[in-house]
XYZ file of C-alpha atoms in Angstrom:
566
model
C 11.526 43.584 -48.700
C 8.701 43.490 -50.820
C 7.713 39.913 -52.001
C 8.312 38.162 -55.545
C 4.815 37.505 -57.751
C 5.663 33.895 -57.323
C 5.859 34.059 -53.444
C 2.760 36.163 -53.563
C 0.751 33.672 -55.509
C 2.151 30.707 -53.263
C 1.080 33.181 -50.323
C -2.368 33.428 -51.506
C -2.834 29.693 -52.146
C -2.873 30.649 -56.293
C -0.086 27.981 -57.350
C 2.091 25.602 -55.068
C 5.647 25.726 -54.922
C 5.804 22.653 -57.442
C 3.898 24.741 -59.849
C 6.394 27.644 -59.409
C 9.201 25.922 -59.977
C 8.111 24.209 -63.284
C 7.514 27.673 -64.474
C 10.298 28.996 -63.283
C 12.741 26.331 -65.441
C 10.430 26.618 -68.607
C 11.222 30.443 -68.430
C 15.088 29.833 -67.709
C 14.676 27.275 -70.725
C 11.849 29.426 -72.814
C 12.470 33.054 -71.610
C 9.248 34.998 -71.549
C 7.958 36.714 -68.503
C 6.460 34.593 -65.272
C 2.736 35.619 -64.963
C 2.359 34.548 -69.155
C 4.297 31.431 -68.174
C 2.086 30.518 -65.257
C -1.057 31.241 -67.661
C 0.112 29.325 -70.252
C 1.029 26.317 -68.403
C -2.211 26.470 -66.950
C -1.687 26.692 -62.979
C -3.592 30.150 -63.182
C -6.401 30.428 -64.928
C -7.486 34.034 -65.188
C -5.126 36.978 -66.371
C -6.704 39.458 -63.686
C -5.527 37.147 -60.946
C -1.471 37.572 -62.535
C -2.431 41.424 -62.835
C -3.645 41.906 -59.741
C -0.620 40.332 -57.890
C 1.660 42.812 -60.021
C 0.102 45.637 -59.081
C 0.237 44.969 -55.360
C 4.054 43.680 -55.994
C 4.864 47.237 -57.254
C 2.194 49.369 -55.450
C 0.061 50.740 -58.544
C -3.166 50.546 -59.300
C -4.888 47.514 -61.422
C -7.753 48.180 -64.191
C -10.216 46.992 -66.152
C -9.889 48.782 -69.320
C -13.131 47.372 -70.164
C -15.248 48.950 -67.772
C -13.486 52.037 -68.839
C -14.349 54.631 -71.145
C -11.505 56.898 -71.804
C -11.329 60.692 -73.163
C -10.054 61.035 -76.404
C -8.049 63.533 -75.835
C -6.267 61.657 -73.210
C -5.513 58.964 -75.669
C -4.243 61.223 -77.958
C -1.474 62.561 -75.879
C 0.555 59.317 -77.046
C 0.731 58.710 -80.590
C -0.452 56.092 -82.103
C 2.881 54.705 -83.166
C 4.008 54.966 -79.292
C 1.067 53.282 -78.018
C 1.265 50.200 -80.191
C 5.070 49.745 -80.254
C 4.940 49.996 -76.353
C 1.360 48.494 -75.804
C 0.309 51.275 -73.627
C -2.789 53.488 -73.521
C -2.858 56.733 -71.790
C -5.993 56.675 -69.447
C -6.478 59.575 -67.235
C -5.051 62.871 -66.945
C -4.395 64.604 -63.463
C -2.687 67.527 -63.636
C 0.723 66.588 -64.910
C 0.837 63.334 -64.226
C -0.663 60.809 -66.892
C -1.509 57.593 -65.862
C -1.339 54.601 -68.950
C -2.459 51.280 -68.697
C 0.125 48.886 -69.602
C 1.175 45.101 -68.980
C 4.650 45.951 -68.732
C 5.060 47.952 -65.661
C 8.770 48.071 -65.109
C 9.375 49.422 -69.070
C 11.280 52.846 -67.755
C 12.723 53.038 -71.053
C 9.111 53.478 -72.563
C 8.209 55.662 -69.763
C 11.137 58.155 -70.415
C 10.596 58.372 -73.885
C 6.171 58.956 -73.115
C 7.540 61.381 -70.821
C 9.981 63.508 -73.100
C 6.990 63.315 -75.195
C 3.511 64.382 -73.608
C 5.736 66.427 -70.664
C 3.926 64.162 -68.090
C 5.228 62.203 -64.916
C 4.014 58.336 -66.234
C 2.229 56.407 -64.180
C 1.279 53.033 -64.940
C -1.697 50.829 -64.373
C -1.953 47.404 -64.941
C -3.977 45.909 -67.204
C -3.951 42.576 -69.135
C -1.912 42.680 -72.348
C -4.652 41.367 -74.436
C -7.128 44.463 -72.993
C -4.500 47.165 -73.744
C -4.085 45.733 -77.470
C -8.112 45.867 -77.847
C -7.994 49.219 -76.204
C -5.399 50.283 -78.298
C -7.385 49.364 -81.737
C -10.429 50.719 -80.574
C -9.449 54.240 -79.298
C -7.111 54.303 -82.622
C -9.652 52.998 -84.694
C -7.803 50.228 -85.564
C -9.676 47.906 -84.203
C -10.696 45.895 -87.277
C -11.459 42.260 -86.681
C -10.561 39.783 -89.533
C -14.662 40.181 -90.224
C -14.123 44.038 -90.584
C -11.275 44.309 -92.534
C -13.322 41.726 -95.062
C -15.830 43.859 -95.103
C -14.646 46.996 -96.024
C -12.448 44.410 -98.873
C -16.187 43.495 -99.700
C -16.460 46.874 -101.205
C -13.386 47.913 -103.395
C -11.989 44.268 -103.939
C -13.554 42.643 -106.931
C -10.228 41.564 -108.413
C -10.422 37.714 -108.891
C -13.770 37.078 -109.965
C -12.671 35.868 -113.589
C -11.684 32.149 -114.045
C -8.784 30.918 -112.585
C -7.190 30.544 -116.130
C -7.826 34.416 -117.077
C -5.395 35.694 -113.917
C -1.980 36.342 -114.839
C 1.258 36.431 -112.718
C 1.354 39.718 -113.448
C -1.988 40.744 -112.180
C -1.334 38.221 -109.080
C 1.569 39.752 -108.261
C -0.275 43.306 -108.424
C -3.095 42.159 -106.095
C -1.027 40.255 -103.623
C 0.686 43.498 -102.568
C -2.275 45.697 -101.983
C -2.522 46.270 -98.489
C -5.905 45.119 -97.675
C -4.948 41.677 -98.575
C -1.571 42.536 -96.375
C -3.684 43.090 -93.672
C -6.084 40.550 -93.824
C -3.403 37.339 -94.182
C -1.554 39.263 -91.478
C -4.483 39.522 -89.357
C -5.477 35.533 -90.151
C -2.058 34.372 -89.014
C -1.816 36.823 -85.711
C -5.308 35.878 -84.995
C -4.927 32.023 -85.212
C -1.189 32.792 -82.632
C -3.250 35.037 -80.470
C -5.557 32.080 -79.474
C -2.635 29.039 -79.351
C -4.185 27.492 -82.721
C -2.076 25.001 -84.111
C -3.237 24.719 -87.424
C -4.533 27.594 -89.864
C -6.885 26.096 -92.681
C -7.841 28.078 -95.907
C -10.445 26.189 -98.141
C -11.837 27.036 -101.399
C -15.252 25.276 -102.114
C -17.363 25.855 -105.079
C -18.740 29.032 -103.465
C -17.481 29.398 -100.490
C -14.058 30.465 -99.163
C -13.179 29.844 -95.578
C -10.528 30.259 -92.797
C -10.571 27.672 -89.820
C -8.192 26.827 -86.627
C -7.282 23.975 -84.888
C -7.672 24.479 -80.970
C -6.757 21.719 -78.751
C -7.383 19.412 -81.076
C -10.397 20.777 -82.744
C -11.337 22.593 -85.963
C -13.530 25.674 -85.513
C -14.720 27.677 -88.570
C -13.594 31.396 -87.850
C -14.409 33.347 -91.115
C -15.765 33.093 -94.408
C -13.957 34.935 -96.551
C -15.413 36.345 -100.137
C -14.988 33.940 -102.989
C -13.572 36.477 -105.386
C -10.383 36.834 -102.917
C -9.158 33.604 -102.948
C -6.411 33.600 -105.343
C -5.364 36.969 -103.394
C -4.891 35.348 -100.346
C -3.551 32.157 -101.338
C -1.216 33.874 -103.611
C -0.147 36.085 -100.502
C 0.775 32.864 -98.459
C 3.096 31.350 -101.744
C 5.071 34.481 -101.521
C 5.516 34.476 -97.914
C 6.826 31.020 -97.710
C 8.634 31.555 -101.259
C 6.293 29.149 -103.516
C 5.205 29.208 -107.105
C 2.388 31.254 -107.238
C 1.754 30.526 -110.631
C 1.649 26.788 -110.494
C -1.751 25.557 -108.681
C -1.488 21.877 -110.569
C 0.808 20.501 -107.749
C 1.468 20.410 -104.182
C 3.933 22.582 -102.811
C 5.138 23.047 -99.176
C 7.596 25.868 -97.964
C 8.140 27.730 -94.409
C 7.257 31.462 -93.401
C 8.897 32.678 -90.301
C 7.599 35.537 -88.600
C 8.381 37.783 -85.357
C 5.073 37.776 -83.041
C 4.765 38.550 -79.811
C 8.210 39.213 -79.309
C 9.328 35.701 -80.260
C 9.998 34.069 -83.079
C 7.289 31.734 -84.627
C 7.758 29.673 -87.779
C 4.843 28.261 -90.269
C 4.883 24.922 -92.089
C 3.323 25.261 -95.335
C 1.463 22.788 -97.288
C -0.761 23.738 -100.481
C -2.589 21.249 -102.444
C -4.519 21.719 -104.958
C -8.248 20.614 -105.267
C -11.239 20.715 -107.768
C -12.376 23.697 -106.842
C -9.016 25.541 -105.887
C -6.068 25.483 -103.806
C -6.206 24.350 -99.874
C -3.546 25.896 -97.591
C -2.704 24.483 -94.379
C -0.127 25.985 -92.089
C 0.864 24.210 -88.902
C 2.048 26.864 -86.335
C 5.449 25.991 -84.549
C 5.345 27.873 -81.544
C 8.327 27.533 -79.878
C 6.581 28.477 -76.472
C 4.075 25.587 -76.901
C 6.741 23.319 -77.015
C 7.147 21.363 -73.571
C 10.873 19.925 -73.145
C 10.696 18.822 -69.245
C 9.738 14.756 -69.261
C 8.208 14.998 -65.997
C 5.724 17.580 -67.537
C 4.803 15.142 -70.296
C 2.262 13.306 -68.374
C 3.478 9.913 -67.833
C 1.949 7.695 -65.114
C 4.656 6.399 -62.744
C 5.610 3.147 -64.183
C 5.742 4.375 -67.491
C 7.487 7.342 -66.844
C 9.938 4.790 -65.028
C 10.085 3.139 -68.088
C 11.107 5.747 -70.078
C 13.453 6.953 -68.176
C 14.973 3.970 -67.764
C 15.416 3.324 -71.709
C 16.850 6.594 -72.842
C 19.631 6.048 -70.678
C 20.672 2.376 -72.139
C 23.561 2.984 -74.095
C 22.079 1.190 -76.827
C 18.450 0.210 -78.582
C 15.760 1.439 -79.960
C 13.012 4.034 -78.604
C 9.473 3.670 -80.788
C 6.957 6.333 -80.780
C 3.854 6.013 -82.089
C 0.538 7.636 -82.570
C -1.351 8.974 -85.259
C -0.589 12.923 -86.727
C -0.219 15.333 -84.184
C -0.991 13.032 -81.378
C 2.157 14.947 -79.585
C 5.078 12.531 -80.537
C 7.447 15.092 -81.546
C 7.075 16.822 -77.939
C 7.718 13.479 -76.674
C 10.910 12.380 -78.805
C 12.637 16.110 -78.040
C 12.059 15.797 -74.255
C 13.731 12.899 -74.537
C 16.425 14.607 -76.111
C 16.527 17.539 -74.380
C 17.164 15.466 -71.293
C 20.404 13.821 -72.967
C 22.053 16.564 -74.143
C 24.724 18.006 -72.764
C 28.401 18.239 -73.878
C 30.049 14.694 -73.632
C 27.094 13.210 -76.126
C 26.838 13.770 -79.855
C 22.836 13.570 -81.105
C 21.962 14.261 -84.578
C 18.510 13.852 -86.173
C 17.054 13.635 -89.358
C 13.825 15.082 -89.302
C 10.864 16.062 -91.675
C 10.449 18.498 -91.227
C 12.376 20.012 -88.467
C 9.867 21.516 -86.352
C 11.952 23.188 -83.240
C 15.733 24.327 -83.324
C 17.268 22.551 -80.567
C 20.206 24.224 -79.121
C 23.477 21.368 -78.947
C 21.958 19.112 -81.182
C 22.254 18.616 -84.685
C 19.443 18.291 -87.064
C 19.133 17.548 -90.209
C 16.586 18.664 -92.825
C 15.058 15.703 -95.370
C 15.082 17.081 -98.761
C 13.103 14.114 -100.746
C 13.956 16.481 -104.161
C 17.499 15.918 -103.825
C 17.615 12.404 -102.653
C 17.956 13.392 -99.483
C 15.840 10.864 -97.474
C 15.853 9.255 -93.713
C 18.035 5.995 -95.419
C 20.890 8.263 -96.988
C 20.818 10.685 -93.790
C 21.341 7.570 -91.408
C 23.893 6.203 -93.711
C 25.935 9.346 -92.891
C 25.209 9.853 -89.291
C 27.212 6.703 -88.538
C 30.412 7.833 -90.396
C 29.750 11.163 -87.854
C 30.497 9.220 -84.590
C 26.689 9.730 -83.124
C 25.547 8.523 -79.785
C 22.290 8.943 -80.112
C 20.317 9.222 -83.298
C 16.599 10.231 -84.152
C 14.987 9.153 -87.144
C 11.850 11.261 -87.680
C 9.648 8.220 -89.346
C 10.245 5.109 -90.375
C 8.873 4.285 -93.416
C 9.763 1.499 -95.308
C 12.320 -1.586 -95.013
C 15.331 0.602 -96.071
C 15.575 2.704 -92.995
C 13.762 0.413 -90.555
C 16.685 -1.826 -91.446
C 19.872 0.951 -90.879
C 18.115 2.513 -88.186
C 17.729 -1.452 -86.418
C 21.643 -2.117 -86.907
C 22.629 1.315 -85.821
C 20.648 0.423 -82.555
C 22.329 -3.581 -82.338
C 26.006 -1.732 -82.498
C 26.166 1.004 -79.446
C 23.402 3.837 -80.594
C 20.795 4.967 -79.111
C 17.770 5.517 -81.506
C 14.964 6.950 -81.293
C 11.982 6.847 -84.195
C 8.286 7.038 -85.029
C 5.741 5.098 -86.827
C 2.229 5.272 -87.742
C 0.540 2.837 -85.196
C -2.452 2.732 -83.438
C -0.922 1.119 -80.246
C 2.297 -0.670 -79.035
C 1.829 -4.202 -79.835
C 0.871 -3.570 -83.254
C 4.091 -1.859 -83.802
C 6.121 -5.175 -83.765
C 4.163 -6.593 -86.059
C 4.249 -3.236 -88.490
C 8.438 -3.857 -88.454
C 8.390 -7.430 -89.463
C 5.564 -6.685 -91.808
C 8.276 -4.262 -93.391
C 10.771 -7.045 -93.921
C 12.627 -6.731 -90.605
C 13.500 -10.554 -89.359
C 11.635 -11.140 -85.659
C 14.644 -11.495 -84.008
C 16.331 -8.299 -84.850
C 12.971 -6.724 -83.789
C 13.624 -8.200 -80.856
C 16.753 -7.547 -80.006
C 16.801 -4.322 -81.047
C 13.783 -2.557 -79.483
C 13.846 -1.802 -76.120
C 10.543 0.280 -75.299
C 7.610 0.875 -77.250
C 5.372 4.032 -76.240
C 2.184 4.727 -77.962
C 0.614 7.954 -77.355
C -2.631 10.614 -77.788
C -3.702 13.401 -76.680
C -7.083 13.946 -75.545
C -9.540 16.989 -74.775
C -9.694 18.274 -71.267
C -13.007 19.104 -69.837
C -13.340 23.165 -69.367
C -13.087 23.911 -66.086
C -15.564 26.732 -66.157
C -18.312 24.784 -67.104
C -17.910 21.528 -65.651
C -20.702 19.772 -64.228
C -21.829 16.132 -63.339
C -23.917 13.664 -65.182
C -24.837 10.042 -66.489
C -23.209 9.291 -70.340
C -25.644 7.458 -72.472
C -25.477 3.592 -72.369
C -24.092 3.332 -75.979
C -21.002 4.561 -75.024
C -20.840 2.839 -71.776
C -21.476 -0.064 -73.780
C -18.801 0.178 -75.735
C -15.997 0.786 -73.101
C -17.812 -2.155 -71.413
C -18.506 0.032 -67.855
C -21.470 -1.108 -65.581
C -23.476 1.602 -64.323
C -24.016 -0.613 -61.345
C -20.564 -1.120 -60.461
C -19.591 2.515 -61.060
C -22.365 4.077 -58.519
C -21.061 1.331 -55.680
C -17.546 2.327 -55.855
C -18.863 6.089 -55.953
C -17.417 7.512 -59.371
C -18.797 9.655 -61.225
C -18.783 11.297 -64.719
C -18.391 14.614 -65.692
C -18.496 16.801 -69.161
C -18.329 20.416 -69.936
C -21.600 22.443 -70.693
C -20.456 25.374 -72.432
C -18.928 28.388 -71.650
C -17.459 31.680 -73.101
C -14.165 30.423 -71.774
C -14.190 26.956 -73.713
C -16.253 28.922 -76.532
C -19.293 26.752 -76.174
C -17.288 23.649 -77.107
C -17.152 22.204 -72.905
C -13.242 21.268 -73.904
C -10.485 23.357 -73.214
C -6.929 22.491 -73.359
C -5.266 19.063 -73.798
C -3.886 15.985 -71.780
C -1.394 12.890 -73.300
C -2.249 9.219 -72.421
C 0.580 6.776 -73.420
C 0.830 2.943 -73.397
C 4.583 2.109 -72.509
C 5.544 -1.207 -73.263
C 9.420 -2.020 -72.484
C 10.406 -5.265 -74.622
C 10.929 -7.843 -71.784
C 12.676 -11.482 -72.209
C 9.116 -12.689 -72.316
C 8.185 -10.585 -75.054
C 11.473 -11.159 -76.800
C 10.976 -14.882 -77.324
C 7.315 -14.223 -77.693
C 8.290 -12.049 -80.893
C 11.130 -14.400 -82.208
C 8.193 -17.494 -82.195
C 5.983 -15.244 -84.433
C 3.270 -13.875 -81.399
C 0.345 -11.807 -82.943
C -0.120 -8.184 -81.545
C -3.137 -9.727 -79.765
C -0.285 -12.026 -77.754
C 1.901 -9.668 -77.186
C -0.670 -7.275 -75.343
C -1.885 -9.764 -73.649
C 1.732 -11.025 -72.252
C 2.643 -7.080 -71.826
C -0.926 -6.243 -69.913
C 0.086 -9.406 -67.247
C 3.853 -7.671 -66.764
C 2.125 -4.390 -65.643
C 1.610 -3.164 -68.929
C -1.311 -0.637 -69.370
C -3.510 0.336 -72.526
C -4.403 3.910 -73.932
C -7.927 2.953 -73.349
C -7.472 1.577 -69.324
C -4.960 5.269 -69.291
C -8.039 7.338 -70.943
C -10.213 5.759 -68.618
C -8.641 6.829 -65.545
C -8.562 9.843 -66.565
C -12.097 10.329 -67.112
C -13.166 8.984 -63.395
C -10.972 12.008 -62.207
C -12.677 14.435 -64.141
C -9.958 15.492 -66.689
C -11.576 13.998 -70.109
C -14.815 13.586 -70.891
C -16.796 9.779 -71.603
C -17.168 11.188 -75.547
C -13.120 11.448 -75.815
C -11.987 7.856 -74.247
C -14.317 6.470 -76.621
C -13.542 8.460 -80.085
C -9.444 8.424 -78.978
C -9.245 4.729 -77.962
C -11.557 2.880 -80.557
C -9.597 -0.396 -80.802
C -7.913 -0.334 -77.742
């Protein structure tokens, strides 16, 4: 019996059988197919390594399309509509059998209907899915990059050069449907997927109009777009998410949901308007980026003890906090994910909600209609909850539901904008909450970031300058005598000359303690309270980040930008 890819990679010493298994639940929870799951997670790091195993699982060959140069009339044999819709490019030709290059091997349903149509036995090849697509535009001539399709706009678009004030709806509406723009918002939005971007931005400056992404973390410039199409595109992006497009005065947020990649993948709109035009940001809610097993999150042991041992109290409060997109909202639905089943009732009220989460009911905040976290929680309690999330607290009126929802049998969960967990007892009574309902309400605190991994690829050794040792107070000395070292990234096509690649979450768990609970009630400063958490075992984001950068995950420039304070 022939062996499974994942036995085959655990064979060949490619991923352990810890590693499989992970992937294994994430695609029971996720769906998707094993090899992308593996990639994605990051326990294989090259594509050609997946491919190569699938090939010898189903005894066909494995190829490098771009080593390749293929005969047009081969390529031809499949139409263009065939090729894209099934991701497949037909290769070589011998005699009647046709061999394509696809990433989907086992398709027999596109491989009967290729047949009926080039009267060929198929025979596939494997190849990555992101070589067949480039393959696929370039043998098609398709193949226009977001730089080429503005280029060729370059020439016949000169539509919104006139002042802002001369464009009517009308003539909007006329250029927002032509399909070059089409194409190039389409292509901005695939693009930013294609590379797990989180964040599309789209700027207008006095004479310049840009697109950037933000990759783990970072922004990188990816285009500059001409000036004159900027009330094209950003008109474009109002229709998609159903927006005003003739009001550019005010802000205005709205959602786009598109199929990608065979999934559905939703956009959170935000446009505000600024002297020089209208910026768009759309956050990209993946729902295949979204991690929902806790012991993937990255706690260390005792605070993944911690928090496992709070979201099972029957009662309390959970706090969250961490500055935006610092990865609390991964952390607050693993939590819940991990709760639900039938016997509990969870609802949330969220803003906005970023991930449908099968079993649990959440609740949209619609701040136009009054409906806000206070009047939300008001209701949830008349629902019978057992566990409630709040998606922010931010101001007395909710802190002060959400606190006596969590003193009378319900399990809350929340967030707030702090830059560690002390600090976030003194942020609730600073809000008007009395000490001692702080203190008897709360029952763990976890404060949270997420910092830049060191490529792989590129990583070498070497000695930070003293500044920044300095400042995290490290002696050289010391560190050479207990034999650590430092490391960074260098640069690398893979980490696109940045040295960082992917992204790692430090958190600071501090569970509220009798000690701390009298310490609170007496008025203790956040400086107190860390100090009285630190001797119970307690350990900061900055002793966390640290630890991670003697083993090589972040680098020295990270701990110090990530933790300032700490």
């Amino acid at each position: 019996m022939a062996l499974k890819l994942g036995e085959m990679l655990i064979k060949a010493g490619k991923i352990t059988e810890d590693q499989l298994e992970d992937a294994l639940q994430h695609q029971k929870d996720h769906g998707g197919k094993l090899g992308e799951i593996l990639l994605r997670l990051g326990f294989v790091d090259d594509e050609n390594v997946i491919n190569g195993f699938i090939a010898k699982q189903l005894n066909i060959g494995n190829i490098e399309l771009d080593d390749l140069e293929v005969d047009m009339d081969v390529v031809n044999l499949i139409p263009v509509d065939l090729a894209k819709k099934f991701d497949i490019l037909s290769v070589i030709k011998v005699g009647k059998i046709l061999f394509v290059a696809t990433n989907e091997p086992q398709n027999v349903s596109a491989f009967d209907t290729l047949k009926f149509i080039t009267g060929c036995e198929i025979q596939p090849v494997m190849t990555s899915k992101d070589s067949v697509q480039k393959a696929i535009d370039k043998y098609y001539n398709l193949g226009e990059s977001l730089t080429d399709i503005v280029e060729e706009m370059g020439a016949d678009m000169e539509i919104v050069e006139e002042t802002e004030d001369s464009v009517s709806e009308s003539e909007l509406q006329a250029a927002v449907q032509d399909k070059p723009i089409v194409r190039l918002v389409n292509s901005i939005i695939l693009d930013a997927i294609k590379i797990n971007a989180s964040d599309i931005h789209i700027e207008v400056y006095e004479k310049r109009f840009r697109v950037r992404y933000r990759v783990d973390g970072g922004l990188r410039e990816v285009l500059q777009l001409p000036f004159g199409l900027r009330l094209a595109v950003i008109s474009r992006l109002k229709i998609l998410a159903k927006l005003n497009i003739s009001e550019r005065r005010l802000p205005q947020d709205g959602r786009i949901k598109i199929q990608a990649f065979g999934r559905a993948i939703d956009l959170r709109v935000s446009i505000l308007p600024c002297i020089f035009g209208e910026k768009v940001v759309m956050r990209i809610l993946d729902p295949l980026t979204l991690m929902l097993d806790m012991s993937k999150l990255g706690f260390p042991k005792r605070a993944s003890k911690e928090f496992d041992k709070a979201i099972h109290m029957p009662y309390g409060m959970i706090l969250v906090t961490g500055p935006t997109g610092s990865g609390k909202t991964t952390t607050l639905y693993s939590a819940l994910q991990s709760l639900n089943n039938p016997d509990i009732n969870i609802m949330t009220a969220e803003d906005p909600v970023e991930f449908n989460l099968e079993g649990i009911n959440q609740v949209q905040m619609h701040s136009s209609i009054g409906l806000d976290f206070a009047i939300s929680l008001r209701s949830f309690l008349r629902q019978d909850p057992n566990v409630i999330l709040v998606g922010e607290i931010r101001d007395r009126e909710t802190a002060s539901i959400a606190t006596k929802a969590a003193l009378t049998g319900h399990l809350v969960f929340s967030t707030l904008h702090t830059n560690d967990a002390p600090s976030t007892i003194t942020r609730l009574i600073d809000m008007g909450m009395a000490p001692f309902l702080v203190a008897s309400a709360v029952k763990l605190i976890v404060a949270q970031r997420l910092l830049r991994r060191i490529c792989k690829k590129c990583k070498v050794e070497y000695e930070p300058p003293e500044d920044q040792l300095e400042i995290l107070g490290i002696d050289m000395d010391e560190v050479k005598k207990k034999g650590l070292k430092f490391y960074k990234g260098e640069g690398c096509p893979t980490c696109n000359g940045k040295g960082l690649k992917g992204r790692i979450a430090i958190f600071e768990a501090m569970p509220i303690t009798a000690e701390l609970q009298k310490l609170i009630i007496e008025g203790g400063s956040a400086l107190e309270i860390e100090e009285t958490a630190s001797q119970q075992g307690m350990r900061t984001l900055r002793q966390e980040a640290i630890d991670r950068m003697f083993e090589g995950i972040v680098p020295i420039e990270q701990v110090v930008t990530e933790t300032t304070g700490q």
